[in-house]
Amino acid sequence: MATERTILKTQVGIVGGGPAGLMLAHLLAKTGIENIVVESRDHETIRNTHRAGILESGSVKMLTDTGVDGRVLTHGDEHAGIDLRFNGESHPLDFTDLVDATVTLYAQNEVFVDLASARARDSGDVRYSCEVTAVFDLETETPKFHFTDESGNGFEVHCDILVGADGSRSFCRRAVPGTQDFKIEYPFAWFGILTEAPKSAPELIYANSPHGFALISQRSETVQRMYFQCDPNENTDDWSEDRIWSELQRRVDGPDGFTLKTGNIFDKTVLKFRSFVREPLSHGRMFLIGDAGHTVPPTGAKGLNLAFADVKVLFEALDSFYATRNDALLHGYSDLALKRVWKAQNFSYWMTSMLHTPVDADPFMAKRALGELDTVTSSRYGQQYLAESYTGWPHS
């Protein structure tokens, strides 16, 4: 017996209620474009999933200039540079001096909290704990999808435009055959911790060492996030606090005597990553944004920023479509978004290969990476390239 479904009609149906999906919904609602957001996870799960976040100034402006709560300004931690550390020595890069730009540390789950609050404040239709079971009629003027809510009620959404914002395991992406996927797997992962400790340094430290990569980051004045390169199959239960601190310290050791400030570790995780791009980012009247269409290793701090860049391009295309009924910008969405995606893929791959120690400990590759780091840090032009890429290119 077929499941009876309630028909819902809207202009834009968005599958995925993370930061990308909610930001798009927020922008659309501000211009009077109706939308429904359907998310598989519950609100509290997303809110309590700790994920680092480094926001480009353009991403900060998207939040603040469009009426989302300004906590990113009051709770975010603005940074004017990073330190590249290799051969036991730190080499500061001053982004403000190099390219007149900064970045802001603000966790992705906090971005979600702000956007979810804005949608609730504005009476947005956002439905959590829902399972999407089908997307279809994508090549018609009325794409559709089925979902079931947490009470078991079935729905069929009819929309003009369907957006897949449902993350790296995207149901929407997997529903479309005959497209091209580009991907590489990395032979290492990051062992990440959250610790109750003061800041070890004023800026983020990206460290290349013979023992592997380490990132000394911050979260707040009293909570810090740090990572070190590890095997993708590493078990966090095998690592005591003493062992973790010893491993992190030996990766930043140097003649300057730099010492990490330690504290209680209250979260441990192994973060696997890859580089992935789906081409094109559209199929008929379905459009992919964020991790649904592409993922990058975290070394270049591009993930959430790329998602927001997708949102900006797609929103402008949708705004034009509903204002003029001309779909030229919608047809150009994938090509325009992919230009920035591939720039970010290049930068993220470059940073990853330059900073990580080869798994097979190949001495040539290790020395080559040190030569590259020396080239970058000894040249203002090299520093400017890294600074411009890290802080974000101008939006088209």
GROMACS .gro file of C-alpha atoms in nm:
model
  396
    1MET     CA    1   0.000   0.000   0.000
    2ALA     CA    2   0.143   0.337  -0.105
    3THR     CA    3   0.227   0.583   0.171
    4GLU     CA    4  -0.012   0.876   0.184
    5ARG     CA    5   0.181   1.200   0.165
    6THR     CA    6   0.086   1.559   0.232
    7ILE     CA    7   0.169   1.788  -0.060
    8LEU     CA    8   0.373   2.098   0.024
    9LYS     CA    9   0.433   2.368  -0.238
   10THR     CA   10   0.708   2.626  -0.225
   11GLN     CA   11   0.938   2.817  -0.456
   12VAL     CA   12   1.271   2.674  -0.336
   13GLY     CA   13   1.304   2.339  -0.160
   14ILE     CA   14   1.630   2.300   0.035
   15VAL     CA   15   1.751   1.958   0.146
   16GLY     CA   16   1.996   2.015   0.430
   17GLY     CA   17   1.975   2.252   0.725
   18GLY     CA   18   2.341   2.311   0.807
   19PRO     CA   19   2.500   2.656   0.770
   20ALA     CA   20   2.487   2.654   0.387
   21GLY     CA   21   2.120   2.556   0.362
   22LEU     CA   22   2.013   2.795   0.636
   23MET     CA   23   2.213   3.086   0.494
   24LEU     CA   24   2.049   3.038   0.154
   25ALA     CA   25   1.705   3.014   0.316
   26HIS     CA   26   1.774   3.331   0.513
   27LEU     CA   27   1.880   3.530   0.205
   28LEU     CA   28   1.585   3.405   0.000
   29ALA     CA   29   1.335   3.493   0.272
   30LYS     CA   30   1.472   3.846   0.296
   31THR     CA   31   1.379   3.901  -0.068
   32GLY     CA   32   1.038   3.737  -0.033
   33ILE     CA   33   1.124   3.403  -0.199
   34GLU     CA   34   0.941   3.120  -0.022
   35ASN     CA   35   1.143   2.819   0.085
   36ILE     CA   36   1.129   2.504   0.296
   37VAL     CA   37   1.436   2.351   0.461
   38VAL     CA   38   1.443   1.981   0.551
   39GLU     CA   39   1.727   1.846   0.769
   40SER     CA   40   1.796   1.487   0.875
   41ARG     CA   41   1.960   1.568   1.209
   42ASP     CA   42   1.792   1.725   1.510
   43HIS     CA   43   1.876   2.078   1.618
   44GLU     CA   44   2.063   1.977   1.933
   45THR     CA   45   2.287   1.727   1.754
   46ILE     CA   46   2.405   1.994   1.510
   47ARG     CA   47   2.443   2.253   1.785
   48ASN     CA   48   2.661   2.021   1.991
   49THR     CA   49   2.876   1.886   1.708
   50HIS     CA   50   3.205   2.068   1.761
   51ARG     CA   51   3.359   2.174   1.433
   52ALA     CA   52   3.630   2.433   1.391
   53GLY     CA   53   3.560   2.734   1.177
   54ILE     CA   54   3.785   2.997   1.022
   55LEU     CA   55   3.573   3.258   0.846
   56GLU     CA   56   3.694   3.487   0.572
   57SER     CA   57   3.589   3.849   0.609
   58GLY     CA   58   3.338   3.795   0.326
   59SER     CA   59   3.170   3.517   0.523
   60VAL     CA   60   3.156   3.737   0.834
   61LYS     CA   61   2.992   4.013   0.627
   62MET     CA   62   2.732   3.768   0.495
   63LEU     CA   63   2.628   3.697   0.852
   64THR     CA   64   2.636   4.052   0.987
   65ASP     CA   65   2.516   4.251   0.687
   66THR     CA   66   2.205   4.037   0.631
   67GLY     CA   67   2.058   4.060   0.980
   68VAL     CA   68   2.187   3.742   1.140
   69ASP     CA   69   2.277   3.783   1.508
   70GLY     CA   70   2.613   3.961   1.543
   71ARG     CA   71   2.767   3.708   1.786
   72VAL     CA   72   3.040   3.642   1.529
   73LEU     CA   73   3.169   3.992   1.611
   74THR     CA   74   3.133   3.967   1.988
   75HIS     CA   75   3.228   3.600   2.034
   76GLY     CA   76   3.447   3.540   1.729
   77ASP     CA   77   3.824   3.577   1.753
   78GLU     CA   78   3.966   3.797   1.476
   79HIS     CA   79   4.316   3.706   1.358
   80ALA     CA   80   4.554   3.917   1.151
   81GLY     CA   81   4.788   3.634   1.048
   82ILE     CA   82   4.933   3.288   1.109
   83ASP     CA   83   5.272   3.141   1.198
   84LEU     CA   84   5.439   2.889   0.970
   85ARG     CA   85   5.675   2.685   1.187
   86PHE     CA   86   5.941   2.455   1.042
   87ASN     CA   87   6.292   2.351   1.137
   88GLY     CA   88   6.186   2.445   1.489
   89GLU     CA   89   6.144   2.814   1.404
   90SER     CA   90   5.834   3.029   1.364
   91HIS     CA   91   5.779   3.255   1.063
   92PRO     CA   92   5.489   3.499   1.119
   93LEU     CA   93   5.274   3.610   0.827
   94ASP     CA   94   5.093   3.940   0.886
   95PHE     CA   95   4.780   3.927   0.668
   96THR     CA   96   4.687   4.286   0.747
   97ASP     CA   97   5.022   4.412   0.621
   98LEU     CA   98   5.036   4.172   0.325
   99VAL     CA   99   4.683   4.193   0.184
  100ASP     CA  100   4.487   4.417   0.423
  101ALA     CA  101   4.261   4.132   0.538
  102THR     CA  102   4.186   3.924   0.845
  103VAL     CA  103   4.005   3.601   0.932
  104THR     CA  104   3.781   3.520   1.230
  105LEU     CA  105   3.782   3.201   1.434
  106TYR     CA  106   3.418   3.109   1.497
  107ALA     CA  107   3.308   2.747   1.526
  108GLN     CA  108   3.075   2.611   1.259
  109ASN     CA  109   2.822   2.493   1.516
  110GLU     CA  110   2.803   2.853   1.643
  111VAL     CA  111   2.735   2.971   1.286
  112PHE     CA  112   2.454   2.714   1.276
  113VAL     CA  113   2.311   2.841   1.608
  114ASP     CA  114   2.301   3.198   1.476
  115LEU     CA  115   2.139   3.105   1.146
  116ALA     CA  116   1.887   2.867   1.306
  117SER     CA  117   1.789   3.142   1.550
  118ALA     CA  118   1.746   3.387   1.262
  119ARG     CA  119   1.519   3.147   1.075
  120ALA     CA  120   1.312   3.084   1.390
  121ARG     CA  121   1.293   3.460   1.457
  122ASP     CA  122   1.170   3.519   1.102
  123SER     CA  123   0.921   3.227   1.114
  124GLY     CA  124   1.115   3.029   0.855
  125ASP     CA  125   0.996   2.678   0.766
  126VAL     CA  126   1.286   2.460   0.886
  127ARG     CA  127   1.211   2.096   0.968
  128TYR     CA  128   1.463   1.890   1.164
  129SER     CA  129   1.478   1.511   1.217
  130CYS     CA  130   1.338   1.438   0.871
  131GLU     CA  131   1.448   1.165   0.632
  132VAL     CA  132   1.452   1.246   0.262
  133THR     CA  133   1.372   0.930   0.067
  134ALA     CA  134   1.348   1.045  -0.295
  135VAL     CA  135   1.423   1.336  -0.527
  136PHE     CA  136   1.270   1.327  -0.873
  137ASP     CA  137   1.134   1.523  -1.170
  138LEU     CA  138   1.455   1.727  -1.162
  139GLU     CA  139   1.446   1.803  -1.534
  140THR     CA  140   1.093   1.940  -1.521
  141GLU     CA  141   0.971   2.281  -1.409
  142THR     CA  142   0.851   2.125  -1.082
  143PRO     CA  143   1.122   1.917  -0.916
  144LYS     CA  144   1.001   1.720  -0.615
  145PHE     CA  145   1.123   1.531  -0.312
  146HIS     CA  146   0.976   1.302  -0.050
  147PHE     CA  147   1.053   1.315   0.319
  148THR     CA  148   0.924   1.163   0.641
  149ASP     CA  149   0.922   1.357   0.967
  150GLU     CA  150   1.012   1.221   1.311
  151SER     CA  151   0.648   1.126   1.375
  152GLY     CA  152   0.639   0.912   1.060
  153ASN     CA  153   0.428   1.152   0.856
  154GLY     CA  154   0.504   1.152   0.483
  155PHE     CA  155   0.536   1.465   0.268
  156GLU     CA  156   0.592   1.545  -0.099
  157VAL     CA  157   0.743   1.886  -0.172
  158HIS     CA  158   0.674   2.053  -0.507
  159CYS     CA  159   0.908   2.341  -0.586
  160ASP     CA  160   1.046   2.549  -0.873
  161ILE     CA  161   1.406   2.489  -0.764
  162LEU     CA  162   1.555   2.210  -0.553
  163VAL     CA  163   1.882   2.270  -0.365
  164GLY     CA  164   2.103   1.994  -0.228
  165ALA     CA  165   2.278   2.130   0.081
  166ASP     CA  166   2.294   1.794   0.257
  167GLY     CA  167   2.665   1.754   0.320
  168SER     CA  168   2.942   1.527   0.200
  169ARG     CA  169   2.717   1.216   0.203
  170SER     CA  170   2.458   1.405   0.000
  171PHE     CA  171   2.146   1.207  -0.089
  172CYS     CA  172   2.072   1.465  -0.358
  173ARG     CA  173   2.412   1.423  -0.524
  174ARG     CA  174   2.393   1.043  -0.519
  175ALA     CA  175   2.049   1.056  -0.678
  176VAL     CA  176   2.190   1.202  -1.000
  177PRO     CA  177   2.369   0.961  -1.235
  178GLY     CA  178   2.601   1.030  -1.527
  179THR     CA  179   2.811   1.312  -1.381
  180GLN     CA  180   3.185   1.342  -1.320
  181ASP     CA  181   3.341   1.308  -0.975
  182PHE     CA  182   3.700   1.417  -0.910
  183LYS     CA  183   3.857   1.298  -0.586
  184ILE     CA  184   4.171   1.197  -0.402
  185GLU     CA  185   4.210   1.029  -0.066
  186TYR     CA  186   4.482   1.141   0.175
  187PRO     CA  187   4.692   0.876   0.354
  188PHE     CA  188   4.672   1.062   0.685
  189ALA     CA  189   4.416   1.222   0.915
  190TRP     CA  190   4.409   1.477   1.198
  191PHE     CA  191   4.387   1.381   1.564
  192GLY     CA  192   4.196   1.674   1.713
  193ILE     CA  193   4.145   1.783   2.072
  194LEU     CA  194   3.955   2.050   2.262
  195THR     CA  195   4.128   2.152   2.581
  196GLU     CA  196   4.058   2.381   2.874
  197ALA     CA  197   4.375   2.587   2.855
  198PRO     CA  198   4.493   2.941   2.782
  199LYS     CA  199   4.619   3.031   2.436
  200SER     CA  200   4.965   2.898   2.354
  201ALA     CA  201   5.026   3.175   2.099
  202PRO     CA  202   4.846   3.485   1.971
  203GLU     CA  203   4.808   3.342   1.619
  204LEU     CA  204   4.746   2.997   1.472
  205ILE     CA  205   5.060   2.789   1.427
  206TYR     CA  206   5.093   2.558   1.126
  207ALA     CA  207   5.389   2.334   1.204
  208ASN     CA  208   5.587   2.107   0.973
  209SER     CA  209   5.810   1.867   1.166
  210PRO     CA  210   5.991   1.536   1.105
  211HIS     CA  211   5.728   1.378   1.329
  212GLY     CA  212   5.433   1.509   1.128
  213PHE     CA  213   5.213   1.815   1.097
  214ALA     CA  214   5.054   1.999   1.391
  215LEU     CA  215   4.805   2.288   1.409
  216ILE     CA  216   4.789   2.494   1.726
  217SER     CA  217   4.461   2.680   1.704
  218GLN     CA  218   4.232   2.863   1.944
  219ARG     CA  219   3.865   2.859   2.036
  220SER     CA  220   3.842   3.122   2.309
  221GLU     CA  221   4.050   3.267   2.592
  222THR     CA  222   3.997   2.948   2.793
  223VAL     CA  223   3.931   2.673   2.535
  224GLN     CA  224   4.174   2.576   2.260
  225ARG     CA  225   4.163   2.340   1.962
  226MET     CA  226   4.473   2.155   1.843
  227TYR     CA  227   4.548   1.885   1.588
  228PHE     CA  228   4.832   1.657   1.488
  229GLN     CA  229   4.879   1.439   1.181
  230CYS     CA  230   4.794   1.073   1.245
  231ASP     CA  231   4.698   0.747   1.080
  232PRO     CA  232   4.336   0.753   0.956
  233ASN     CA  233   4.266   0.439   1.161
  234GLU     CA  234   4.399   0.581   1.486
  235ASN     CA  235   4.186   0.502   1.794
  236THR     CA  236   4.141   0.800   2.028
  237ASP     CA  237   4.101   0.563   2.325
  238ASP     CA  238   4.465   0.459   2.284
  239TRP     CA  239   4.583   0.812   2.362
  240SER     CA  240   4.615   0.935   2.720
  241GLU     CA  241   4.634   1.308   2.793
  242ASP     CA  242   5.006   1.281   2.871
  243ARG     CA  243   5.073   1.102   2.543
  244ILE     CA  244   4.876   1.361   2.345
  245TRP     CA  245   5.056   1.656   2.500
  246SER     CA  246   5.392   1.490   2.450
  247GLU     CA  247   5.316   1.427   2.082
  248LEU     CA  248   5.193   1.781   2.020
  249GLN     CA  249   5.493   1.932   2.199
  250ARG     CA  250   5.754   1.736   2.004
  251ARG     CA  251   5.600   1.861   1.679
  252VAL     CA  252   5.650   2.225   1.777
  253ASP     CA  253   5.981   2.187   1.964
  254GLY     CA  254   6.260   2.418   1.858
  255PRO     CA  255   6.564   2.613   1.973
  256ASP     CA  256   6.340   2.904   2.080
  257GLY     CA  257   6.201   2.685   2.359
  258PHE     CA  258   5.837   2.730   2.253
  259THR     CA  259   5.616   2.541   2.498
  260LEU     CA  260   5.246   2.462   2.469
  261LYS     CA  261   5.010   2.563   2.746
  262THR     CA  262   4.826   2.250   2.855
  263GLY     CA  263   4.501   2.170   3.032
  264ASN     CA  264   4.222   1.920   3.064
  265ILE     CA  265   4.131   1.756   2.732
  266PHE     CA  266   3.753   1.716   2.705
  267ASP     CA  267   3.710   1.613   2.341
  268LYS     CA  268   3.912   1.383   2.114
  269THR     CA  269   3.839   1.296   1.753
  270VAL     CA  270   4.007   1.165   1.438
  271LEU     CA  271   3.924   1.376   1.135
  272LYS     CA  272   3.962   1.198   0.803
  273PHE     CA  273   3.958   1.411   0.490
  274ARG     CA  274   3.977   1.407   0.114
  275SER     CA  275   3.952   1.635  -0.186
  276PHE     CA  276   3.631   1.594  -0.386
  277VAL     CA  277   3.448   1.785  -0.660
  278ARG     CA  278   3.127   1.698  -0.846
  279GLU     CA  279   3.090   1.843  -1.195
  280PRO     CA  280   2.858   1.997  -1.279
  281LEU     CA  281   2.704   2.132  -0.960
  282SER     CA  282   2.359   2.121  -1.115
  283HIS     CA  283   2.125   1.878  -1.283
  284GLY     CA  284   1.808   2.015  -1.439
  285ARG     CA  285   1.655   2.229  -1.167
  286MET     CA  286   1.857   2.081  -0.881
  287PHE     CA  287   2.164   2.270  -0.758
  288LEU     CA  288   2.432   2.153  -0.514
  289ILE     CA  289   2.598   2.382  -0.261
  290GLY     CA  290   2.871   2.331  -0.002
  291ASP     CA  291   2.992   1.985   0.092
  292ALA     CA  292   2.718   1.827  -0.117
  293GLY     CA  293   2.917   1.935  -0.423
  294HIS     CA  294   3.277   1.954  -0.301
  295THR     CA  295   3.499   1.897   0.000
  296VAL     CA  296   3.851   2.018   0.076
  297PRO     CA  297   4.110   1.917   0.336
  298PRO     CA  298   4.092   2.153   0.635
  299THR     CA  299   4.451   2.276   0.598
  300GLY     CA  300   4.346   2.573   0.383
  301ALA     CA  301   4.045   2.675   0.597
  302LYS     CA  302   3.817   2.686   0.294
  303GLY     CA  303   3.525   2.449   0.369
  304LEU     CA  304   3.256   2.674   0.517
  305ASN     CA  305   3.379   2.973   0.318
  306LEU     CA  306   3.336   2.782  -0.009
  307ALA     CA  307   2.985   2.685   0.098
  308PHE     CA  308   2.897   3.049   0.163
  309ALA     CA  309   3.051   3.146  -0.173
  310ASP     CA  310   2.823   2.889  -0.342
  311VAL     CA  311   2.528   3.035  -0.154
  312LYS     CA  312   2.610   3.387  -0.274
  313VAL     CA  313   2.632   3.281  -0.639
  314LEU     CA  314   2.315   3.070  -0.624
  315PHE     CA  315   2.117   3.331  -0.433
  316GLU     CA  316   2.199   3.598  -0.690
  317ALA     CA  317   2.093   3.361  -0.968
  318LEU     CA  318   1.765   3.279  -0.790
  319ASP     CA  319   1.697   3.644  -0.714
  320SER     CA  320   1.741   3.725  -1.082
  321PHE     CA  321   1.526   3.431  -1.187
  322TYR     CA  322   1.230   3.532  -0.971
  323ALA     CA  323   1.266   3.900  -1.055
  324THR     CA  324   1.290   3.858  -1.433
  325ARG     CA  325   1.201   3.494  -1.509
  326ASN     CA  326   1.534   3.479  -1.693
  327ASP     CA  327   1.728   3.167  -1.598
  328ALA     CA  328   2.062   3.265  -1.755
  329LEU     CA  329   2.235   3.304  -1.416
  330LEU     CA  330   2.098   2.970  -1.300
  331HIS     CA  331   2.248   2.804  -1.609
  332GLY     CA  332   2.580   2.973  -1.527
  333TYR     CA  333   2.579   2.881  -1.156
  334SER     CA  334   2.791   2.567  -1.181
  335ASP     CA  335   3.064   2.714  -1.399
  336LEU     CA  336   3.095   3.028  -1.186
  337ALA     CA  337   3.096   2.844  -0.854
  338LEU     CA  338   3.345   2.584  -0.978
  339LYS     CA  339   3.602   2.854  -1.068
  340ARG     CA  340   3.637   2.937  -0.698
  341VAL     CA  341   3.609   2.572  -0.594
  342TRP     CA  342   3.911   2.470  -0.803
  343LYS     CA  343   4.116   2.766  -0.679
  344ALA     CA  344   4.039   2.652  -0.326
  345GLN     CA  345   4.119   2.290  -0.412
  346ASN     CA  346   4.458   2.396  -0.544
  347PHE     CA  347   4.536   2.607  -0.238
  348SER     CA  348   4.419   2.342   0.009
  349TYR     CA  349   4.617   2.067  -0.165
  350TRP     CA  350   4.926   2.289  -0.175
  351MET     CA  351   4.906   2.372   0.196
  352THR     CA  352   4.843   2.008   0.284
  353SER     CA  353   5.135   1.870   0.083
  354MET     CA  354   5.372   2.144   0.201
  355LEU     CA  355   5.298   2.101   0.571
  356HIS     CA  356   5.243   1.728   0.618
  357THR     CA  357   5.516   1.467   0.653
  358PRO     CA  358   5.497   1.194   0.386
  359VAL     CA  359   5.360   0.871   0.526
  360ASP     CA  360   5.646   0.672   0.373
  361ALA     CA  361   5.897   0.924   0.519
  362ASP     CA  362   6.051   0.982   0.178
  363PRO     CA  363   6.353   1.208   0.251
  364PHE     CA  364   6.339   1.385  -0.087
  365MET     CA  365   5.975   1.490  -0.042
  366ALA     CA  366   6.039   1.600   0.316
  367LYS     CA  367   6.332   1.818   0.207
  368ARG     CA  368   6.137   1.952  -0.090
  369ALA     CA  369   5.855   2.065   0.141
  370LEU     CA  370   6.105   2.247   0.363
  371GLY     CA  371   6.249   2.419   0.055
  372GLU     CA  372   5.899   2.529  -0.042
  373LEU     CA  373   5.828   2.666   0.307
  374ASP     CA  374   6.155   2.857   0.298
  375THR     CA  375   6.069   2.996  -0.046
  376VAL     CA  376   5.728   3.115   0.073
  377THR     CA  377   5.844   3.273   0.396
  378SER     CA  378   6.153   3.443   0.250
  379SER     CA  379   5.958   3.616  -0.028
  380ARG     CA  380   5.699   3.890   0.023
  381TYR     CA  381   5.530   3.774  -0.297
  382GLY     CA  382   5.514   3.419  -0.165
  383GLN     CA  383   5.370   3.541   0.161
  384GLN     CA  384   5.114   3.753  -0.025
  385TYR     CA  385   4.999   3.455  -0.232
  386LEU     CA  386   4.939   3.250   0.081
  387ALA     CA  387   4.776   3.541   0.263
  388GLU     CA  388   4.541   3.625  -0.025
  389SER     CA  389   4.438   3.261  -0.069
  390TYR     CA  390   4.390   3.204   0.303
  391THR     CA  391   4.183   3.518   0.365
  392GLY     CA  392   3.975   3.469   0.052
  393TRP     CA  393   3.962   3.596  -0.303
  394PRO     CA  394   3.717   3.871  -0.404
  395HIS     CA  395   3.374   3.738  -0.494
  396SER     CA  396   3.285   3.753  -0.860
   0.00000   0.00000   0.00000
